[in-house]
XYZ file of C-alpha atoms in Angstrom:
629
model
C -137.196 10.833 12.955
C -135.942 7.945 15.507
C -139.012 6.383 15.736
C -139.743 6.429 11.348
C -136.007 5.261 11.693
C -136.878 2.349 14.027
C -139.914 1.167 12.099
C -138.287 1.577 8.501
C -135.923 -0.841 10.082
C -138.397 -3.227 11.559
C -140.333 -2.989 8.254
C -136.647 -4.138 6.143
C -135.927 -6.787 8.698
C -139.399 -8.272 8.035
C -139.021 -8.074 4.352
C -135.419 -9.639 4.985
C -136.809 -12.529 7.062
C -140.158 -13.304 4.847
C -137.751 -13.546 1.691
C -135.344 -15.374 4.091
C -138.161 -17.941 4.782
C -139.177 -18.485 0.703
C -135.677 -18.998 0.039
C -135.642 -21.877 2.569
C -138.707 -23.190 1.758
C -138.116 -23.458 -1.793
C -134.757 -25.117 -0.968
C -136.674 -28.024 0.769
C -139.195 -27.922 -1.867
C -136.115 -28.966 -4.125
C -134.302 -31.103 -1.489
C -137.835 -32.866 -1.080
C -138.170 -33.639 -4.912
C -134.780 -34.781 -5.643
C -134.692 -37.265 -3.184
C -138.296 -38.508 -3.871
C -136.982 -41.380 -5.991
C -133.476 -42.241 -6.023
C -130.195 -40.605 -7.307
C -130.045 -40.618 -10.696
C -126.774 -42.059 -9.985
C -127.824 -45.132 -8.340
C -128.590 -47.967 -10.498
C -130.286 -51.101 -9.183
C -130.965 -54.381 -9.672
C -134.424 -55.361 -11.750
C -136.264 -53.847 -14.468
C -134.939 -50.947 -16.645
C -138.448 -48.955 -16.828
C -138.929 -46.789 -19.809
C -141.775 -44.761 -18.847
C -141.784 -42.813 -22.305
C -144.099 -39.735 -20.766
C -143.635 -38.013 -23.908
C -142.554 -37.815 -27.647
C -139.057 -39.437 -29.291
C -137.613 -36.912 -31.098
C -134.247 -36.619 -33.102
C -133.069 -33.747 -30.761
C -134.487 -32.659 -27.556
C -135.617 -28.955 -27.309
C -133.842 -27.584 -24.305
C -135.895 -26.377 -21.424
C -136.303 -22.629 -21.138
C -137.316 -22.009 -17.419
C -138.416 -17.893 -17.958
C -140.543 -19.259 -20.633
C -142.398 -21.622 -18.598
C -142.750 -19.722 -15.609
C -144.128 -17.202 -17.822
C -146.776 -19.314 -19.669
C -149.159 -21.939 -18.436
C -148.306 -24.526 -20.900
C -146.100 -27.557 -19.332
C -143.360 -28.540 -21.783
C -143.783 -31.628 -22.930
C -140.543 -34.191 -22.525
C -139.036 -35.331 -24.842
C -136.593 -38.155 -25.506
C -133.916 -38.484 -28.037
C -133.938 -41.499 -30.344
C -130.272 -42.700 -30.212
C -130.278 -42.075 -26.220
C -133.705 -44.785 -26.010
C -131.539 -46.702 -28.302
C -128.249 -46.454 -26.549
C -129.741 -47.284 -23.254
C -131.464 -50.323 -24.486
C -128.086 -51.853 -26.209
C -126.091 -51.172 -22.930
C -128.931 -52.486 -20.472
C -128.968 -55.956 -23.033
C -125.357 -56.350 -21.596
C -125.807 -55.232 -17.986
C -126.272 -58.209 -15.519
C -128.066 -56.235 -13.079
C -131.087 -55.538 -15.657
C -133.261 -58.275 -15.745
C -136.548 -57.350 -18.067
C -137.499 -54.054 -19.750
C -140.914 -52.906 -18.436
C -142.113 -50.589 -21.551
C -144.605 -48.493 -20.175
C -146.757 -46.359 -22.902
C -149.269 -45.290 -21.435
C -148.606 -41.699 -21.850
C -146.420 -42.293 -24.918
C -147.282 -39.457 -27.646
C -145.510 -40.745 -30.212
C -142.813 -40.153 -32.714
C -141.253 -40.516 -36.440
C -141.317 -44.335 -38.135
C -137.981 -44.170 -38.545
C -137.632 -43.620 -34.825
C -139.926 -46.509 -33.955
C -138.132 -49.222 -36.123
C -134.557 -48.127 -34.109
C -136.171 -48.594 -30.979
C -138.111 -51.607 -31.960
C -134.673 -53.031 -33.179
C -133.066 -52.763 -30.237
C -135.719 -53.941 -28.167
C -135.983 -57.156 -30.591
C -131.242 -57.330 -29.748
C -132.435 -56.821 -26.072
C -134.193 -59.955 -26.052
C -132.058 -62.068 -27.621
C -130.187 -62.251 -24.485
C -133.300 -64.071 -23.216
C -134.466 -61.079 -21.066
C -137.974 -59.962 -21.650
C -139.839 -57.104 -22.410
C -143.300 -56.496 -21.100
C -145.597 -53.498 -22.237
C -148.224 -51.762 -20.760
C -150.718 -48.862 -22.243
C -154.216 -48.240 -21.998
C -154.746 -47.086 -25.501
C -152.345 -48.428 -28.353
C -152.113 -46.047 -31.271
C -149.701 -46.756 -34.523
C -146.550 -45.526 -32.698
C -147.145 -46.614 -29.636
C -147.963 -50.269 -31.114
C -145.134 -50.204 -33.220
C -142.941 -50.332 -29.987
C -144.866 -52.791 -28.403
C -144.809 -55.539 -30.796
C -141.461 -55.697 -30.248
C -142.512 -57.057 -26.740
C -142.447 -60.437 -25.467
C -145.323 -59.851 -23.488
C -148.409 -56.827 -24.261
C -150.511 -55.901 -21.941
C -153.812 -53.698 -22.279
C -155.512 -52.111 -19.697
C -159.867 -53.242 -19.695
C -160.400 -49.802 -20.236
C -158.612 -49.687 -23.155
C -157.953 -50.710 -26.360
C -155.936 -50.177 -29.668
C -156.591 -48.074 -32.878
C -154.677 -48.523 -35.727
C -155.475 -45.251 -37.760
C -152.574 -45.835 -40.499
C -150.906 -42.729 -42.352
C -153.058 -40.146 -43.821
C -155.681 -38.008 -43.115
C -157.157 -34.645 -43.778
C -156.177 -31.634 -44.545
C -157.160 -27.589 -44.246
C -157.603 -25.449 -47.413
C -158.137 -21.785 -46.933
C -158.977 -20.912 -50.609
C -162.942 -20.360 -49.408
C -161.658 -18.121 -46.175
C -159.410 -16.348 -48.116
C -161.965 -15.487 -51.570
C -164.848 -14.417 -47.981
C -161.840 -11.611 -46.521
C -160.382 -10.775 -49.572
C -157.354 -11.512 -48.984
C -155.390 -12.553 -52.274
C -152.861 -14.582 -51.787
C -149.752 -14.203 -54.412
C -148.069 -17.624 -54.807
C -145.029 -18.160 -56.411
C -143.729 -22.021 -56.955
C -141.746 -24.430 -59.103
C -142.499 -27.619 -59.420
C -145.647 -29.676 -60.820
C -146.057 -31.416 -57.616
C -145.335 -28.719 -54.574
C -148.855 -28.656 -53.455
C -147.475 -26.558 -49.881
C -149.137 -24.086 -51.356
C -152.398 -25.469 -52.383
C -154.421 -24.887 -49.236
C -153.881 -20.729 -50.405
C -155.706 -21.348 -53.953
C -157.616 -24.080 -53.768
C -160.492 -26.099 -51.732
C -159.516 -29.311 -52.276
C -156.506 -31.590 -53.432
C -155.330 -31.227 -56.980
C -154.783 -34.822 -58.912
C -151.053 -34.436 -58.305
C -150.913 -33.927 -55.222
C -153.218 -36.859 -55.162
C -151.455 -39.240 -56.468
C -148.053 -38.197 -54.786
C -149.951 -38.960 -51.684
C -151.336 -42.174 -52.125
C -147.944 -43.597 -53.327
C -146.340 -41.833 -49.964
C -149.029 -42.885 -47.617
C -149.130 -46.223 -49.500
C -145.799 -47.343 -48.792
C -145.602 -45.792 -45.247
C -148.506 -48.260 -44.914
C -147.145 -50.849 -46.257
C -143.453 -50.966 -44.393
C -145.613 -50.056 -40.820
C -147.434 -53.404 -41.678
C -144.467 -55.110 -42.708
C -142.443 -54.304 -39.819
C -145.088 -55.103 -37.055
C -145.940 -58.476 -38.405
C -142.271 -59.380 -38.956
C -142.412 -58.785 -35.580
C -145.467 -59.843 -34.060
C -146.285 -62.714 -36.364
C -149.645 -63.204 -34.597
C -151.034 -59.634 -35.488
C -153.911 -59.587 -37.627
C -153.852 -56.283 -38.636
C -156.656 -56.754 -41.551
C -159.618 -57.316 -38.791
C -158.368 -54.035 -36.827
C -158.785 -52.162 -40.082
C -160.587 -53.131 -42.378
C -164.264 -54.180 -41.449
C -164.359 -52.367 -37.875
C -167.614 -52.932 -36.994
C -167.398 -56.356 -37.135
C -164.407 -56.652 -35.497
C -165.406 -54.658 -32.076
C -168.743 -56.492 -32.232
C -167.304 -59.843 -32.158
C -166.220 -59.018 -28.672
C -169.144 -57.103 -27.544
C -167.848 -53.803 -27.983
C -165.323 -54.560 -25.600
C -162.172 -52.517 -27.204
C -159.420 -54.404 -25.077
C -161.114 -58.275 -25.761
C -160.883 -56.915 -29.307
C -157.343 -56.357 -29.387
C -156.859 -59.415 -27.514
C -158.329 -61.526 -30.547
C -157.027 -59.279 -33.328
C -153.833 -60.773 -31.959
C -152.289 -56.895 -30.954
C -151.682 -57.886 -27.705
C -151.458 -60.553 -25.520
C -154.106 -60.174 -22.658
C -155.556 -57.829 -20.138
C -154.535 -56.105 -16.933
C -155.005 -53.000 -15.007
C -151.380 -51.268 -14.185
C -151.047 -52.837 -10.715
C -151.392 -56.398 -12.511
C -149.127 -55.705 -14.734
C -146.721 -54.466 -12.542
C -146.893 -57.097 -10.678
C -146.271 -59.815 -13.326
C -143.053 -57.465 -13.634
C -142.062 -58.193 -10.026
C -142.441 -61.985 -10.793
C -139.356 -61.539 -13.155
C -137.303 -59.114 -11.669
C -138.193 -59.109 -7.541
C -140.349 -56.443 -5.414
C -139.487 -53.547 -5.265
C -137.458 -53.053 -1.477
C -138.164 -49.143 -1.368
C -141.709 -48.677 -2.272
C -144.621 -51.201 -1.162
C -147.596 -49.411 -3.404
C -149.446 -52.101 -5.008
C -147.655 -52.506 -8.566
C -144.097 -51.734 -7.459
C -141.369 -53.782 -9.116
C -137.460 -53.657 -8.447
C -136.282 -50.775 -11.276
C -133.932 -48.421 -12.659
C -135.567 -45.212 -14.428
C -134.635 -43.951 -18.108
C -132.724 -41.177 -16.201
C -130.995 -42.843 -14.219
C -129.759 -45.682 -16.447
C -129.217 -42.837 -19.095
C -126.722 -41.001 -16.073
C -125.088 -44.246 -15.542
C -123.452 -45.580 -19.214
C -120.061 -44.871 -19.486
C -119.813 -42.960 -21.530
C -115.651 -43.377 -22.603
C -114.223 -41.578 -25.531
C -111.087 -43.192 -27.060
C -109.567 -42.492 -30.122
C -110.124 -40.251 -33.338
C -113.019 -38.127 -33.571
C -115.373 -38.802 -36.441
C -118.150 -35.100 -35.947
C -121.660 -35.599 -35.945
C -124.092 -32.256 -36.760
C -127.605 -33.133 -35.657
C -129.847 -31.123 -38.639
C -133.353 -31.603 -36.868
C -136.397 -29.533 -37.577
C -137.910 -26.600 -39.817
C -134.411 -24.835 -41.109
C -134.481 -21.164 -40.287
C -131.962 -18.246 -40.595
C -131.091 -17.899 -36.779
C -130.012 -19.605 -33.828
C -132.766 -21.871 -32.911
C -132.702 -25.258 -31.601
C -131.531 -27.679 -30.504
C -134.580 -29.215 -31.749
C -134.719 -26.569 -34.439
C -132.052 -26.444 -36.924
C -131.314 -22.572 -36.509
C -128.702 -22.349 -39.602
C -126.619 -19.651 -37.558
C -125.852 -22.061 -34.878
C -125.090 -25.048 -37.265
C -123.550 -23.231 -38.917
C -121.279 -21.838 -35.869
C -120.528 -25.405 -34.290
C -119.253 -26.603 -37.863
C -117.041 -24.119 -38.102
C -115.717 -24.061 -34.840
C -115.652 -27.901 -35.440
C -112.560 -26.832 -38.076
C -110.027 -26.757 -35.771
C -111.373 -30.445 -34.110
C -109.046 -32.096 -36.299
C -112.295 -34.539 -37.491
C -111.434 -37.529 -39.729
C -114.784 -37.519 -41.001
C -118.183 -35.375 -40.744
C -121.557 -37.156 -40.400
C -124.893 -34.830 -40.944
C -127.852 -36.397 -39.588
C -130.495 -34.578 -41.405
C -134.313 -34.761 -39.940
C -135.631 -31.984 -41.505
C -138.639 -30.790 -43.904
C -136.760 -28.234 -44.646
C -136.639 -24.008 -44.587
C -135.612 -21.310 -45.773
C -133.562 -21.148 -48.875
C -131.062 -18.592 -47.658
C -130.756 -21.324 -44.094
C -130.429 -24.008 -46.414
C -127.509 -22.982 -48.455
C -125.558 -21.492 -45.474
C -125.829 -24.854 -43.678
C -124.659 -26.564 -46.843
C -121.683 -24.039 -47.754
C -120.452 -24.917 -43.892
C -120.267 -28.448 -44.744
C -118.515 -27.517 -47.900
C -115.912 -26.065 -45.517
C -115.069 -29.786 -44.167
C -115.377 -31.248 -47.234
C -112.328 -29.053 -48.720
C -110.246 -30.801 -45.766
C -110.502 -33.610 -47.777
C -112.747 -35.587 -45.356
C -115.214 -38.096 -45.807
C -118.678 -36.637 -45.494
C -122.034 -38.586 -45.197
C -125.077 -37.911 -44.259
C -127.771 -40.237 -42.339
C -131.741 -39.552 -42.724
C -134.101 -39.600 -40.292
C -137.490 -39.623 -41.070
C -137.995 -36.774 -43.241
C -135.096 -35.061 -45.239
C -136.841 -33.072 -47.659
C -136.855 -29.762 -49.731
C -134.502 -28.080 -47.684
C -133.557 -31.343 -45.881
C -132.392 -32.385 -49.228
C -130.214 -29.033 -50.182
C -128.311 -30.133 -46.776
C -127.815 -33.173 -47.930
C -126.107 -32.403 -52.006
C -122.924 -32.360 -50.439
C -122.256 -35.466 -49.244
C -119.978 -38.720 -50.192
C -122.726 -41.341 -49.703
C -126.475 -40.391 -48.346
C -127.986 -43.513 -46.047
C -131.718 -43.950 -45.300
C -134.571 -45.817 -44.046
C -137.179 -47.441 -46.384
C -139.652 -45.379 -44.404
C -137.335 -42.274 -44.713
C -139.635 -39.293 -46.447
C -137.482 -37.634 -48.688
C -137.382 -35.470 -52.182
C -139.586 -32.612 -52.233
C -137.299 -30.879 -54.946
C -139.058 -27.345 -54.830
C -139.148 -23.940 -53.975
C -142.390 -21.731 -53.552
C -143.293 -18.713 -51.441
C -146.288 -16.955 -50.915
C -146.925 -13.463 -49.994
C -150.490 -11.998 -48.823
C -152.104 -8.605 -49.742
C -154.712 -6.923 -48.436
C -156.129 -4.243 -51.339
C -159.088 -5.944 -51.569
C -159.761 -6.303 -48.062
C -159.310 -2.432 -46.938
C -161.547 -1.515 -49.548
C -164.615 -2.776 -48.023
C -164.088 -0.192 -45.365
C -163.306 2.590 -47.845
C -158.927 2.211 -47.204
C -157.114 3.105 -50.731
C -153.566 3.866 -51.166
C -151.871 6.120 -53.406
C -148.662 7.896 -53.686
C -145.542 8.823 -56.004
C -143.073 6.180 -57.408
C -140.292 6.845 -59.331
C -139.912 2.697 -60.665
C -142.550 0.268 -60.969
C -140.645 -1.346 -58.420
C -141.184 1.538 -55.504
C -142.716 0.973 -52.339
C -142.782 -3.120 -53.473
C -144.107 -5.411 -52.434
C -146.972 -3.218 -51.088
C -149.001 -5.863 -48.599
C -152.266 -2.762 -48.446
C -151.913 -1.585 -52.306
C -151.296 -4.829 -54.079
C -148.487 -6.149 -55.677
C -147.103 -4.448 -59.163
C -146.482 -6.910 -62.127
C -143.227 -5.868 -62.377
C -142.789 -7.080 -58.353
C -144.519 -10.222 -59.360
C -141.993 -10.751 -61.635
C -139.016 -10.738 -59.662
C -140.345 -12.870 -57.205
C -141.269 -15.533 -59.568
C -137.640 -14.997 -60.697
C -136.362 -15.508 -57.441
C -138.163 -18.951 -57.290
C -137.263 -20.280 -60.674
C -133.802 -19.376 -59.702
C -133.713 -20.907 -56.642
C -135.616 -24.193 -58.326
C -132.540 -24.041 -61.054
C -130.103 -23.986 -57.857
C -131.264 -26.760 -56.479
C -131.678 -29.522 -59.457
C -128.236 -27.825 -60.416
C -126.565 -29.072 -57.208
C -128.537 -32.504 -57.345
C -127.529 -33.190 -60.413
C -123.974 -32.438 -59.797
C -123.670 -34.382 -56.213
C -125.942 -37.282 -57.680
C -123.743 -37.756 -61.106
C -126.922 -36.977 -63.522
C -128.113 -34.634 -65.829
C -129.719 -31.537 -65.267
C -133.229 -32.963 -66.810
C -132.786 -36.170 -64.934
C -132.569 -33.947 -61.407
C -135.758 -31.993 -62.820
C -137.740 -35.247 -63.432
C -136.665 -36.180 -60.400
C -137.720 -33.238 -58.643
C -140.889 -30.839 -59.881
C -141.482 -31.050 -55.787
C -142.588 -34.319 -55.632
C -141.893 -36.402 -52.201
C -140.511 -39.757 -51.978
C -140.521 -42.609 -49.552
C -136.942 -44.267 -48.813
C -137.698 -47.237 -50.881
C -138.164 -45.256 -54.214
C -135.621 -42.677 -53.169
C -133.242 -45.398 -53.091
C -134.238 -46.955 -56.736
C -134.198 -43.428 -57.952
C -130.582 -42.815 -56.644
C -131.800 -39.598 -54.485
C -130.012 -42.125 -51.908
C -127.032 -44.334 -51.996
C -128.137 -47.297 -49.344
C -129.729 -48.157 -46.396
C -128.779 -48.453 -42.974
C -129.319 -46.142 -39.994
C -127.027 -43.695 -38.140
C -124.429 -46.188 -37.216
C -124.439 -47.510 -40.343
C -123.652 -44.219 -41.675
C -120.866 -43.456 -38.984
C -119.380 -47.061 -39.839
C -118.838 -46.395 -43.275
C -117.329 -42.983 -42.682
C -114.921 -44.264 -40.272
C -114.212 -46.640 -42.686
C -113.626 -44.765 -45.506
C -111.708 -42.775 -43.363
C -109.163 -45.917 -42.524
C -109.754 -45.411 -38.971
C -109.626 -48.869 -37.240
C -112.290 -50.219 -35.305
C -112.042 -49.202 -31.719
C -109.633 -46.440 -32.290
C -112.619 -43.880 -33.366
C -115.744 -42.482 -31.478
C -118.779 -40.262 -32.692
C -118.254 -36.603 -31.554
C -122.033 -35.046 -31.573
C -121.148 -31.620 -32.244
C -123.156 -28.825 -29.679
C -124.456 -31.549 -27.543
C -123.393 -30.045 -24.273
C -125.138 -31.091 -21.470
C -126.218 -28.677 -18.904
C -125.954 -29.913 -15.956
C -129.011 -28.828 -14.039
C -131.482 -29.447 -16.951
C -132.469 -32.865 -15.777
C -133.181 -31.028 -12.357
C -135.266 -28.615 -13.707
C -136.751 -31.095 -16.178
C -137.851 -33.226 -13.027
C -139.196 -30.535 -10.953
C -141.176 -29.187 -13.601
C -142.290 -32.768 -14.496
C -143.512 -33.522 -10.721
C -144.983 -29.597 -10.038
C -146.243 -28.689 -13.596
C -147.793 -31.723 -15.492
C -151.338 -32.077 -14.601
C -153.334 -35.896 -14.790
C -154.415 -36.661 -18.275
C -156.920 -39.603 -19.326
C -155.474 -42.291 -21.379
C -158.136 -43.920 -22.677
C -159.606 -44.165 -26.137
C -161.340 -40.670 -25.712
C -158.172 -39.290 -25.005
C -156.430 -40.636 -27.400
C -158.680 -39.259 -30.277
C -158.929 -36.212 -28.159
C -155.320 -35.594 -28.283
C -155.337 -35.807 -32.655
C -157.956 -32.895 -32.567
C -155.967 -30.612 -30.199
C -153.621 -31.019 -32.926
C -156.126 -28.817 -35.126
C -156.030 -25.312 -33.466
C -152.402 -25.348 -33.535
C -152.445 -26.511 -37.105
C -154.781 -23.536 -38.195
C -152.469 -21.335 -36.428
C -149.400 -22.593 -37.943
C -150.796 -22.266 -41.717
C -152.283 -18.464 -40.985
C -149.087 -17.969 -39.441
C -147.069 -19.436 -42.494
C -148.912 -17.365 -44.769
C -149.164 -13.985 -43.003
C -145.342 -13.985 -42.594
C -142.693 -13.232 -44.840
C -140.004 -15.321 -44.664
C -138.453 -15.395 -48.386
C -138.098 -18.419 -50.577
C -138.980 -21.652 -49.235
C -138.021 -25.126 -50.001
C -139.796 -26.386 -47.057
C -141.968 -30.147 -47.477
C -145.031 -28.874 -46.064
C -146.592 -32.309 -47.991
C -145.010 -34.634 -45.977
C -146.556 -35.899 -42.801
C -144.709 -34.894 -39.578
C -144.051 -37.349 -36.623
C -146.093 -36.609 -32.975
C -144.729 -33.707 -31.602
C -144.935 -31.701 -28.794
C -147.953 -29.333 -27.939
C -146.274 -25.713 -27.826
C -147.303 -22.653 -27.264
C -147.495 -20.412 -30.533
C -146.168 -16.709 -29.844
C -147.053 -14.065 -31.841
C -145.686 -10.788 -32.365
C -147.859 -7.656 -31.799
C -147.918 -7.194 -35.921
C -149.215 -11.101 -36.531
C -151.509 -11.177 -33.165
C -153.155 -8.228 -35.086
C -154.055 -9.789 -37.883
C -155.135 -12.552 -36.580
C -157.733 -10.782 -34.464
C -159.069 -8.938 -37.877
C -159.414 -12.707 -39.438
C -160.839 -13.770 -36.053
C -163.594 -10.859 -35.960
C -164.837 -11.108 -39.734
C -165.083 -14.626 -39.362
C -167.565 -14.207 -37.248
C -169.140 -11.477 -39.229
């Protein structure tokens, strides 16, 4: 027994040492990384470099560690809007920043909206006389949006720019559906709410067709507008009209072609361009790799603004995302945790409430909860407003009935006045393999709905009640907030989507102007006086270690991805399985009443990883296997 004693001890003070030794080690793998580049503290003299590796996004999605160590998917970063924004406007007044080197060549993209507010403050930023100088190897819309707002563009020879404009396809399941026999019960209001036309039909119906091509053709139009207001030079007409032509003018040579279209300026690898930066804002002292330039990171900058609060509080609820029931988000719009800041926000003493809405919309049941909690303030006898983002529609739009004054962009996507849902069954589909159902009911209502035996007419009934009731909510509280008539709201509404511009003619919205606009005018009419006030944006608690873990995960996880123009068509198509996913997924659940905008077209977004439950993984293994039958 000594000796099993002696060795269960050496055994222990192995283990002890070996998990001694990973602890250390990973503590210098940390120690190493932080102090690979310098304190985020430490701002220095040069170039602010915004190396947007990512997408721009209304709210960023925090990071959930167990989640990523758990999956091999990299989450993809992500950078708010107003921070971008922010950091340009303070580094325009900052002596120490000389130039702004806009590096996009990893840039995925982001809403319109987004781009012009960025593009805006890049155009403030150099009225000061500092430049701005922007590299990429391949330009797409978003990406070029930004950089016309340069003073200088660079494109890398391998590279090029495509300017694909808004639109595109889009999947209809009718045919898949009729081949498994799956029938697909829709229920809808609304001439216009085509969400649900991929379930019935195999093509576009003429209303959704035209609602479309008026969207699309004034997104098109105010994208054009806004880059050759900029970038006078741009001849956007040869980069899309006659192709061909264009790209064979210059040999096939993609950058020369961009070069003459007039979409950038001239051509350089990354090193050149880099070093035309050093030419303006010194060498960089700390790193001699060809390219280097004297800069201050986005994170660091971002660490370093002052960030000073004086004065009354004016609350600002970020609403960004699909609305659902729970607590998701940020970067969802959870309704239970909107719902929870607002009302803790009662007791904040707020002068005034701003909702910055960047939603499609939800669920019905989200919806209204989020807009009963802004009710709340409302009865304090506050001045409430709400700011669009890119999209506010369908449920984006129920958010938005309560306020005093609703601001927007031109570009803003908006309306969608509309409630569907749609509910699968699977009679049909079990029968081929000799499944029936059958049983006792004591109302035509029992065991409904029945997803295996069908669905009852009497069920189908109450659903489409449930719709047209919803539908009558909404135009109800449209009318009332907008100050028209019940058949003026339904004209209005019928589901169809609207750009800002006709929004605004309409009188779905009051005016333009952007977020500060919007808290401007409710500080305002809240008789606060300027510089005596400051934005309070509710539930935006930074953790503290996030932009650790962020980093690490940034420098260990996030493999080496081609740029060029392959990889920039590339990354549309890995867009498709996720897509396909998202639609099976949207019909195989059951999530109640929607009035969600699945019509309008959503900004670049992250790549995520879909997880399904054991219930929905099933099914989609029986659709996967007769597929192939």
């Amino acid at each position: 027994m000594s000796f099993a004693g002696k060795v269960w001890r050496l055994l222990v003070g192995i283990k002890d040492a070996l998990a001694l030794l990973f602890l250390l080690l990973f503590f210098a793998g940390v120690f190493a990384i932080l102090n690979s580049r310098p304190s985020p503290g430490v701002v220095r003299e040069g170039a602010l470099l915004l190396d947007l590796d990512g997408a721009v996004v209304e709210e960023v999605s925090p990071v959930d560690p167990l989640t990523w160590l758990l999956s091999s998917a990299v989450p993809t970063q992500e950078f708010a809007a107003r921070d971008v924004v922010r950091a340009i406007d303070e580094a325009a007044k900052d002596k120490r920043i000389k130039a702004i080197a806009l590096d996009l060549s990893t840039f995925l993209g982001g809403g319109h909206v987004h781009m012009q507010e960025i593009g805006e403050a890049l155009d403030r930023f150099r009225t000061t006389k500092k430049p701005v100088l922007a590299y990429a190897v391949a330009y797409s819309d978003d990406s070029m949006m930004l950089a016309a707002h340069a003073s200088e563009v660079w494109v890398d020879p391998m590279g090029g720019a495509a300017i694909t404009g808004p639109g595109g396809e889009r999947l209809y399941y009718a045919g898949l559906l009729e081949r498994l026999k799956v029938n697909a019960h829709v229920f809808r209001v609304g001439t216009y709410k085509s969400a649900v036309e991929p379930y019935l039909l195999g093509g576009m119906s003429p209303e959704a067709r035209e609602n479309y091509e008026q969207l699309y053709g004034s997104l098109w139009q105010e994208w054009q507008a806004n880059v050759r207001q900029a970038r006078p030079q741009a001849n956007i007409s040869m980069a899309t009209t006659d192709i061909p032509a264009w790209l064979t003018a210059s040999k096939g040579d993609l950058a020369a072609a961009a070069v003459a279209a007039g979409l950038v300026d001239r051509t350089g690898t990354r090193t050149e361009w880099g070093e035309r930066v050093a030419q303006i804002v010194g060498e960089d002292d700390w790193d001699d790799t060809p390219g280097a330039f004297a800069n201050t990171d986005f994170e660091a900058w971002h660490a370093s603004i002052d960030r000073e609060t004086p004065g009354a509080k004016i609350g600002v609820i970020t609403i960004a995302g699909e609305i659902s029931d729970g607590m998701a988000g940020p970067g969802e719009a959870g309704a239970q945790r909107i719902v929870e800041l607002l009302d803790e926000a009662l007791d904040d003493d707020l002068k005034a409430l701003v909702v910055r809405v960047d939603s499609p919309g939800g669920t019905v049941t989200g919806s209204e909860a989020i807009r009963r909690a802004i009710l709340r303030h409302k009865a304090r006898n506050i001045p409430v407003v709400v700011s669009m983002g890119n999209v506010a529609a369908s449920g984006g739009y129920w958010v938005s009935t309560p306020a005093d004054r609703i601001f927007a962009e031109p570009e803003t996507i908006t309306g969608s006045i509309g409630i569907f849902g749609v509910l699968p069954t699977f009679e049909d589909a079990l029968a081929q393999f000799g499944v029936t159902t059958d049983g006792v009911k004591t109302t035509p209502l029992s065991g409904q709905p029945d997803l295996f035996a069908g669905l009852t007419p009497e069920a189908e009934a109450v659903l489409q009640a449930t719709v047209e009731s919803g539908y009558e909510r909404f135009i109800s509280l449209v009318a009332e907030s907008r100050g028209i008539t019940r058949e003026r709201a339904d004209e209005l509404g019928q589901g169809r989507v609207w750009d800002g511009g006709s929004a605004r003619q309409l009188g779905l919205v009051d005016q333009f102007g952007d977020l500060d606009a919007a808290i401007e005018w409710a500080a305002k009419q809240a008789q606060l006086k300027k510089g005596n006030w400051h934005a309070d944006y509710l539930g935006r608690d930074v953790d503290p270690f996030a932009s650790v873990l962020e980093r690490i995960l940034q420098v260990e996880g996030r493999e080496a991805q081609s740029n060029d123009m392959f990889a920039f068509f590339a990354r549309n198509d890995r867009q498709l399985g996720a897509r396909i996913i998202s639609d099976l997924q949207g019909l195989l659940e059951v999530r109640g009443a929607q009035a969600r905008c699945l019509e309008c077209p959503a900004p670049a977004a992250p790549l995520r990883r879909v997880t399904l439950d054991a219930g929905t993984q099933s099914a989609y293994n029986w659709l996967a296997r007769h597929l192939l039958d």
